[in-house]
């Protein structure tokens, strides 16, 4: 087997912490089947509606109710995915303490605040979750940081601010040697309603252009589907996906954006054929979870239908492009990577200098 210097990986930004994070959140063949339970705002909205439908109570769910729901979903789904994305505020500590995630499943934690402030154009400008940060995500043992960066290249003010926010988070992840997953999302602005014809019409171009702006500032790029099923033809969507794949500098995975599962499944099939390395889906797998009144019924739905969806999608994902192929690497290349003596001292900006005098044969290094 031919050997190659680890410098090849360093030149690609694949330092030991980032590489280990990739290994932890990937399937053995280098594809990524990841599930998200970090959507606080949408989850709370669903829970509030479910409470009102079931009991007539018009109230916000409690912290404990939200944490319980996240732990239940995590316990059901995490054995069937390569990585689980959780939030720090409600999810991570309870999920870990409750042994809701098996040791073989990687963990990602989001860093951004839910519900960012908006500028004069109605465009959100990202912030870190108060009291949280990259350093804490690294410290508490997670495998990767996830950042939602809402991005519209045509809205200059928020694009500039969110670009800089993204770059800062990317630099912090380099400093702490932790994997960084970036999720840009398009949005309505300048008075548009969510889902307006003008927003739908520019979705594909926004998704593809955003990848050109941002995909180099991450390790895994989490993309929206570049277009809309039923609006563009399948042939146009295939072409859009090819252009997205060409635009992405780093390996990319497909998010679900809350679409129904049957639509997401088709999107995943198309994305894998176009060069995607996997998925990071959330509501498409579990959004009906909150329509069930009792905890027992919710648990049954999570352990049956939700698990079935994750398993089906995982089978599709494993036909995709391994993350290392996007870097021009093969598994054989990775098997042959070696360091040279003193790497541990040079790592993190140190130096390795041999001392003067004879070498002590009994020394332990």
GROMACS .gro file of C-alpha atoms in nm:
model
  365
    1UNK     CA    1   0.000   0.000   0.000
    2UNK     CA    2   0.134   0.340  -0.101
    3UNK     CA    3   0.164   0.593   0.180
    4UNK     CA    4   0.094   0.966   0.161
    5UNK     CA    5   0.185   1.252   0.393
    6UNK     CA    6  -0.090   1.384   0.617
    7UNK     CA    7   0.006   1.721   0.467
    8UNK     CA    8  -0.230   1.631   0.180
    9UNK     CA    9  -0.519   1.632   0.426
   10UNK     CA   10  -0.397   1.948   0.598
   11UNK     CA   11  -0.393   2.121   0.260
   12UNK     CA   12  -0.763   2.037   0.226
   13UNK     CA   13  -0.843   2.164   0.577
   14UNK     CA   14  -0.887   1.810   0.706
   15UNK     CA   15  -0.712   1.839   1.041
   16UNK     CA   16  -0.744   1.558   1.299
   17UNK     CA   17  -1.044   1.705   1.482
   18UNK     CA   18  -1.236   1.773   1.163
   19UNK     CA   19  -1.147   1.437   1.014
   20UNK     CA   20  -1.262   1.257   1.328
   21UNK     CA   21  -1.586   1.453   1.319
   22UNK     CA   22  -1.645   1.343   0.959
   23UNK     CA   23  -1.580   0.982   1.052
   24UNK     CA   24  -1.821   1.005   1.345
   25UNK     CA   25  -2.116   1.148   1.149
   26UNK     CA   26  -2.071   0.930   0.838
   27UNK     CA   27  -2.176   0.585   0.729
   28UNK     CA   28  -1.886   0.339   0.683
   29UNK     CA   29  -1.881   0.411   0.307
   30UNK     CA   30  -1.844   0.787   0.359
   31UNK     CA   31  -2.203   0.891   0.293
   32UNK     CA   32  -2.404   1.083   0.552
   33UNK     CA   33  -2.752   0.988   0.677
   34UNK     CA   34  -2.831   1.256   0.934
   35UNK     CA   35  -3.151   1.347   1.120
   36UNK     CA   36  -3.234   1.687   1.272
   37UNK     CA   37  -3.433   1.756   1.589
   38UNK     CA   38  -3.298   2.108   1.646
   39UNK     CA   39  -3.590   2.306   1.496
   40UNK     CA   40  -3.710   2.484   1.809
   41UNK     CA   41  -3.946   2.744   1.660
   42UNK     CA   42  -4.132   2.504   1.430
   43UNK     CA   43  -4.139   2.231   1.694
   44UNK     CA   44  -4.286   2.466   1.956
   45UNK     CA   45  -4.548   2.584   1.706
   46UNK     CA   46  -4.646   2.223   1.634
   47UNK     CA   47  -4.661   2.139   2.004
   48UNK     CA   48  -4.874   2.443   2.082
   49UNK     CA   49  -5.126   2.345   1.813
   50UNK     CA   50  -5.130   1.984   1.936
   51UNK     CA   51  -5.198   2.100   2.294
   52UNK     CA   52  -5.488   2.317   2.182
   53UNK     CA   53  -5.636   2.042   1.963
   54UNK     CA   54  -5.610   1.782   2.239
   55UNK     CA   55  -5.702   1.978   2.552
   56UNK     CA   56  -5.830   2.317   2.438
   57UNK     CA   57  -5.539   2.483   2.621
   58UNK     CA   58  -5.390   2.779   2.439
   59UNK     CA   59  -5.046   2.789   2.592
   60UNK     CA   60  -4.679   2.752   2.514
   61UNK     CA   61  -4.530   2.408   2.585
   62UNK     CA   62  -4.305   2.398   2.889
   63UNK     CA   63  -3.929   2.351   2.877
   64UNK     CA   64  -3.973   1.998   3.016
   65UNK     CA   65  -4.233   1.907   2.752
   66UNK     CA   66  -4.006   2.023   2.471
   67UNK     CA   67  -3.705   1.840   2.614
   68UNK     CA   68  -3.910   1.521   2.655
   69UNK     CA   69  -4.023   1.536   2.291
   70UNK     CA   70  -3.668   1.582   2.169
   71UNK     CA   71  -3.539   1.293   2.380
   72UNK     CA   72  -3.820   1.066   2.257
   73UNK     CA   73  -3.747   1.143   1.892
   74UNK     CA   74  -3.373   1.108   1.945
   75UNK     CA   75  -3.408   0.772   2.118
   76UNK     CA   76  -3.623   0.635   1.835
   77UNK     CA   77  -3.428   0.768   1.536
   78UNK     CA   78  -3.062   0.793   1.637
   79UNK     CA   79  -2.990   0.417   1.611
   80UNK     CA   80  -3.085   0.435   1.241
   81UNK     CA   81  -2.881   0.735   1.124
   82UNK     CA   82  -2.513   0.820   1.103
   83UNK     CA   83  -2.552   1.157   1.274
   84UNK     CA   84  -2.809   1.338   1.487
   85UNK     CA   85  -2.842   1.718   1.494
   86UNK     CA   86  -2.971   1.866   1.819
   87UNK     CA   87  -2.988   2.211   1.975
   88UNK     CA   88  -2.801   2.314   2.287
   89UNK     CA   89  -3.085   2.490   2.471
   90UNK     CA   90  -3.332   2.200   2.498
   91UNK     CA   91  -3.170   1.900   2.341
   92UNK     CA   92  -2.808   1.810   2.393
   93UNK     CA   93  -2.752   1.764   2.766
   94UNK     CA   94  -3.085   1.587   2.826
   95UNK     CA   95  -3.035   1.362   2.523
   96UNK     CA   96  -2.686   1.259   2.633
   97UNK     CA   97  -2.776   1.218   3.001
   98UNK     CA   98  -3.078   1.003   2.910
   99UNK     CA   99  -2.862   0.766   2.700
  100UNK     CA  100  -3.091   0.844   2.406
  101UNK     CA  101  -2.815   0.821   2.143
  102UNK     CA  102  -2.601   0.510   2.087
  103UNK     CA  103  -2.221   0.545   2.086
  104UNK     CA  104  -2.202   0.477   1.712
  105UNK     CA  105  -2.410   0.779   1.611
  106UNK     CA  106  -2.235   1.113   1.569
  107UNK     CA  107  -2.374   1.429   1.726
  108UNK     CA  108  -2.399   1.776   1.576
  109UNK     CA  109  -2.513   2.082   1.771
  110UNK     CA  110  -2.644   2.402   1.621
  111UNK     CA  111  -2.477   2.725   1.725
  112UNK     CA  112  -2.723   2.989   1.604
  113UNK     CA  113  -3.006   3.161   1.787
  114UNK     CA  114  -3.355   3.056   1.685
  115UNK     CA  115  -3.546   3.350   1.538
  116UNK     CA  116  -3.287   3.604   1.428
  117UNK     CA  117  -3.356   3.978   1.427
  118UNK     CA  118  -3.450   4.128   1.088
  119UNK     CA  119  -3.327   4.434   0.903
  120UNK     CA  120  -3.535   4.703   0.727
  121UNK     CA  121  -3.593   4.471   0.430
  122UNK     CA  122  -3.734   4.200   0.659
  123UNK     CA  123  -3.420   3.991   0.614
  124UNK     CA  124  -3.291   3.788   0.912
  125UNK     CA  125  -2.938   3.854   1.039
  126UNK     CA  126  -2.782   3.561   1.223
  127UNK     CA  127  -2.665   3.553   1.583
  128UNK     CA  128  -2.513   3.296   1.816
  129UNK     CA  129  -2.745   3.141   2.073
  130UNK     CA  130  -2.700   3.355   2.390
  131UNK     CA  131  -2.471   3.182   2.637
  132UNK     CA  132  -2.357   2.935   2.374
  133UNK     CA  133  -2.080   2.914   2.114
  134UNK     CA  134  -1.835   2.701   1.918
  135UNK     CA  135  -1.606   2.664   2.218
  136UNK     CA  136  -1.888   2.517   2.430
  137UNK     CA  137  -1.997   2.279   2.156
  138UNK     CA  138  -1.640   2.151   2.133
  139UNK     CA  139  -1.604   2.135   2.510
  140UNK     CA  140  -1.919   1.927   2.567
  141UNK     CA  141  -1.804   1.651   2.333
  142UNK     CA  142  -2.006   1.704   2.015
  143UNK     CA  143  -1.866   1.597   1.679
  144UNK     CA  144  -1.968   1.899   1.472
  145UNK     CA  145  -2.106   2.253   1.478
  146UNK     CA  146  -2.406   2.342   1.258
  147UNK     CA  147  -2.482   2.699   1.153
  148UNK     CA  148  -2.804   2.816   0.987
  149UNK     CA  149  -2.712   3.120   0.775
  150UNK     CA  150  -3.016   3.261   0.599
  151UNK     CA  151  -2.882   3.398   0.273
  152UNK     CA  152  -3.016   3.588  -0.027
  153UNK     CA  153  -2.740   3.723  -0.255
  154UNK     CA  154  -2.981   3.985  -0.389
  155UNK     CA  155  -3.049   4.140  -0.046
  156UNK     CA  156  -2.714   4.310  -0.003
  157UNK     CA  157  -2.734   4.421   0.362
  158UNK     CA  158  -2.819   4.084   0.517
  159UNK     CA  159  -2.599   3.898   0.265
  160UNK     CA  160  -2.295   4.096   0.377
  161UNK     CA  161  -2.376   4.053   0.747
  162UNK     CA  162  -2.455   3.682   0.722
  163UNK     CA  163  -2.146   3.621   0.507
  164UNK     CA  164  -1.929   3.774   0.778
  165UNK     CA  165  -2.115   3.582   1.050
  166UNK     CA  166  -2.053   3.258   0.857
  167UNK     CA  167  -1.686   3.337   0.808
  168UNK     CA  168  -1.641   3.409   1.180
  169UNK     CA  169  -1.802   3.077   1.278
  170UNK     CA  170  -1.586   2.897   1.020
  171UNK     CA  171  -1.270   3.053   1.164
  172UNK     CA  172  -1.375   2.961   1.519
  173UNK     CA  173  -1.428   2.600   1.413
  174UNK     CA  174  -1.078   2.599   1.262
  175UNK     CA  175  -0.941   2.740   1.589
  176UNK     CA  176  -1.110   2.467   1.793
  177UNK     CA  177  -1.054   2.197   1.528
  178UNK     CA  178  -1.416   2.089   1.509
  179UNK     CA  179  -1.618   2.001   1.201
  180UNK     CA  180  -1.837   2.280   1.061
  181UNK     CA  181  -2.162   2.217   0.876
  182UNK     CA  182  -2.322   2.520   0.707
  183UNK     CA  183  -2.692   2.552   0.616
  184UNK     CA  184  -2.788   2.852   0.400
  185UNK     CA  185  -3.163   2.913   0.356
  186UNK     CA  186  -3.340   3.146   0.112
  187UNK     CA  187  -3.621   3.367   0.246
  188UNK     CA  188  -3.880   3.633   0.149
  189UNK     CA  189  -3.782   3.999   0.180
  190UNK     CA  190  -3.893   4.347   0.076
  191UNK     CA  191  -4.254   4.275   0.165
  192UNK     CA  192  -4.285   3.930   0.011
  193UNK     CA  193  -4.504   3.670   0.178
  194UNK     CA  194  -4.354   3.329   0.251
  195UNK     CA  195  -4.400   3.116  -0.061
  196UNK     CA  196  -4.476   3.412  -0.288
  197UNK     CA  197  -4.442   3.349  -0.661
  198UNK     CA  198  -4.137   3.577  -0.678
  199UNK     CA  199  -3.963   3.381  -0.401
  200UNK     CA  200  -4.042   3.046  -0.564
  201UNK     CA  201  -3.921   3.172  -0.902
  202UNK     CA  202  -3.575   3.264  -0.772
  203UNK     CA  203  -3.527   2.968  -0.538
  204UNK     CA  204  -3.308   2.760  -0.770
  205UNK     CA  205  -3.081   3.050  -0.865
  206UNK     CA  206  -3.053   3.160  -0.501
  207UNK     CA  207  -2.961   2.809  -0.384
  208UNK     CA  208  -2.697   2.768  -0.655
  209UNK     CA  209  -2.552   3.118  -0.616
  210UNK     CA  210  -2.538   3.080  -0.237
  211UNK     CA  211  -2.324   2.770  -0.282
  212UNK     CA  212  -2.081   2.974  -0.492
  213UNK     CA  213  -2.057   3.237  -0.217
  214UNK     CA  214  -2.046   3.015   0.089
  215UNK     CA  215  -1.956   2.649   0.029
  216UNK     CA  216  -1.582   2.705   0.074
  217UNK     CA  217  -1.646   2.835   0.429
  218UNK     CA  218  -1.746   2.500   0.578
  219UNK     CA  219  -1.658   2.132   0.583
  220UNK     CA  220  -2.004   2.000   0.489
  221UNK     CA  221  -2.253   2.215   0.298
  222UNK     CA  222  -2.620   2.157   0.378
  223UNK     CA  223  -2.822   2.270   0.079
  224UNK     CA  224  -3.184   2.328  -0.003
  225UNK     CA  225  -3.325   2.151  -0.307
  226UNK     CA  226  -3.254   2.384  -0.604
  227UNK     CA  227  -3.608   2.430  -0.728
  228UNK     CA  228  -3.957   2.303  -0.659
  229UNK     CA  229  -4.114   1.972  -0.757
  230UNK     CA  230  -4.415   2.038  -0.977
  231UNK     CA  231  -4.301   2.390  -1.067
  232UNK     CA  232  -3.991   2.311  -1.274
  233UNK     CA  233  -3.980   1.998  -1.489
  234UNK     CA  234  -3.777   1.701  -1.367
  235UNK     CA  235  -3.531   1.768  -1.650
  236UNK     CA  236  -3.483   2.126  -1.528
  237UNK     CA  237  -3.441   2.008  -1.169
  238UNK     CA  238  -3.175   1.756  -1.278
  239UNK     CA  239  -2.988   2.038  -1.451
  240UNK     CA  240  -3.025   2.258  -1.141
  241UNK     CA  241  -2.881   1.981  -0.924
  242UNK     CA  242  -2.585   1.940  -1.158
  243UNK     CA  243  -2.514   2.314  -1.136
  244UNK     CA  244  -2.544   2.298  -0.756
  245UNK     CA  245  -2.302   2.007  -0.740
  246UNK     CA  246  -2.055   2.195  -0.960
  247UNK     CA  247  -2.091   2.509  -0.743
  248UNK     CA  248  -2.021   2.327  -0.415
  249UNK     CA  249  -1.654   2.334  -0.321
  250UNK     CA  250  -1.710   2.097  -0.028
  251UNK     CA  251  -1.925   1.781   0.009
  252UNK     CA  252  -2.295   1.865   0.025
  253UNK     CA  253  -2.604   1.711   0.180
  254UNK     CA  254  -2.972   1.782   0.124
  255UNK     CA  255  -3.203   1.931   0.386
  256UNK     CA  256  -3.578   1.860   0.393
  257UNK     CA  257  -3.724   2.208   0.458
  258UNK     CA  258  -4.040   2.056   0.607
  259UNK     CA  259  -4.171   1.905   0.282
  260UNK     CA  260  -4.384   1.591   0.301
  261UNK     CA  261  -4.186   1.271   0.314
  262UNK     CA  262  -4.284   1.139  -0.032
  263UNK     CA  263  -4.156   1.461  -0.194
  264UNK     CA  264  -3.838   1.454   0.013
  265UNK     CA  265  -3.771   1.093  -0.086
  266UNK     CA  266  -3.785   1.190  -0.453
  267UNK     CA  267  -3.561   1.490  -0.392
  268UNK     CA  268  -3.308   1.265  -0.216
  269UNK     CA  269  -3.307   1.017  -0.504
  270UNK     CA  270  -3.239   1.299  -0.751
  271UNK     CA  271  -2.973   1.459  -0.531
  272UNK     CA  272  -2.777   1.137  -0.483
  273UNK     CA  273  -2.761   1.087  -0.860
  274UNK     CA  274  -2.633   1.443  -0.897
  275UNK     CA  275  -2.337   1.404  -0.658
  276UNK     CA  276  -2.473   1.469  -0.309
  277UNK     CA  277  -2.303   1.291  -0.021
  278UNK     CA  278  -2.612   1.250   0.194
  279UNK     CA  279  -2.893   1.421   0.379
  280UNK     CA  280  -2.972   1.608   0.696
  281UNK     CA  281  -3.351   1.592   0.720
  282UNK     CA  282  -3.586   1.679   1.001
  283UNK     CA  283  -3.957   1.747   0.974
  284UNK     CA  284  -4.002   1.526   0.666
  285UNK     CA  285  -3.928   1.234   0.897
  286UNK     CA  286  -4.126   1.332   1.205
  287UNK     CA  287  -4.358   1.633   1.163
  288UNK     CA  288  -4.678   1.430   1.220
  289UNK     CA  289  -4.534   1.319   1.555
  290UNK     CA  290  -4.709   1.609   1.730
  291UNK     CA  291  -5.053   1.531   1.589
  292UNK     CA  292  -5.082   1.233   1.826
  293UNK     CA  293  -5.239   1.314   2.160
  294UNK     CA  294  -5.078   1.071   2.402
  295UNK     CA  295  -4.708   1.011   2.468
  296UNK     CA  296  -4.763   0.641   2.394
  297UNK     CA  297  -4.909   0.717   2.051
  298UNK     CA  298  -4.630   0.961   1.973
  299UNK     CA  299  -4.371   0.706   2.074
  300UNK     CA  300  -4.537   0.439   1.859
  301UNK     CA  301  -4.537   0.671   1.557
  302UNK     CA  302  -4.170   0.759   1.615
  303UNK     CA  303  -4.066   0.395   1.646
  304UNK     CA  304  -4.263   0.277   1.343
  305UNK     CA  305  -4.332   0.530   1.065
  306UNK     CA  306  -4.048   0.768   1.150
  307UNK     CA  307  -3.795   0.485   1.172
  308UNK     CA  308  -3.926   0.339   0.844
  309UNK     CA  309  -3.870   0.674   0.668
  310UNK     CA  310  -3.517   0.711   0.804
  311UNK     CA  311  -3.424   0.356   0.701
  312UNK     CA  312  -3.565   0.402   0.350
  313UNK     CA  313  -3.375   0.727   0.306
  314UNK     CA  314  -3.053   0.580   0.444
  315UNK     CA  315  -3.067   0.307   0.179
  316UNK     CA  316  -3.088   0.575  -0.092
  317UNK     CA  317  -2.812   0.785   0.066
  318UNK     CA  318  -2.567   0.495   0.063
  319UNK     CA  319  -2.576   0.508  -0.318
  320UNK     CA  320  -2.447   0.867  -0.308
  321UNK     CA  321  -2.100   1.017  -0.337
  322UNK     CA  322  -1.873   0.958  -0.033
  323UNK     CA  323  -1.764   1.285   0.129
  324UNK     CA  324  -1.397   1.211   0.059
  325UNK     CA  325  -1.460   1.182  -0.318
  326UNK     CA  326  -1.549   1.553  -0.326
  327UNK     CA  327  -1.199   1.618  -0.192
  328UNK     CA  328  -1.045   1.400  -0.467
  329UNK     CA  329  -0.968   1.118  -0.223
  330UNK     CA  330  -1.045   0.747  -0.209
  331UNK     CA  331  -1.071   0.522   0.093
  332UNK     CA  332  -0.745   0.362  -0.020
  333UNK     CA  333  -0.581   0.706  -0.011
  334UNK     CA  334  -0.703   0.759   0.344
  335UNK     CA  335  -0.579   0.417   0.456
  336UNK     CA  336  -0.229   0.520   0.345
  337UNK     CA  337  -0.209   0.857   0.524
  338UNK     CA  338   0.078   0.885   0.773
  339UNK     CA  339   0.232   1.160   0.986
  340UNK     CA  340   0.598   1.221   1.058
  341UNK     CA  341   0.761   1.233   1.398
  342UNK     CA  342   0.679   1.542   1.600
  343UNK     CA  343   0.338   1.603   1.442
  344UNK     CA  344   0.177   1.630   1.785
  345UNK     CA  345   0.397   1.925   1.879
  346UNK     CA  346   0.343   2.104   1.549
  347UNK     CA  347  -0.034   2.049   1.573
  348UNK     CA  348  -0.216   2.361   1.684
  349UNK     CA  349   0.069   2.593   1.595
  350UNK     CA  350   0.348   2.448   1.809
  351UNK     CA  351   0.696   2.342   1.703
  352UNK     CA  352   0.889   2.021   1.738
  353UNK     CA  353   1.260   2.070   1.801
  354UNK     CA  354   1.486   1.785   1.903
  355UNK     CA  355   1.703   1.859   2.204
  356UNK     CA  356   2.082   1.863   2.190
  357UNK     CA  357   2.295   1.583   2.319
  358UNK     CA  358   2.257   1.204   2.296
  359UNK     CA  359   1.912   1.049   2.266
  360UNK     CA  360   1.797   0.866   2.579
  361UNK     CA  361   1.696   0.514   2.461
  362UNK     CA  362   1.477   0.475   2.769
  363UNK     CA  363   1.279   0.794   2.716
  364UNK     CA  364   0.906   0.763   2.652
  365UNK     CA  365   0.752   1.005   2.404
   0.00000   0.00000   0.00000
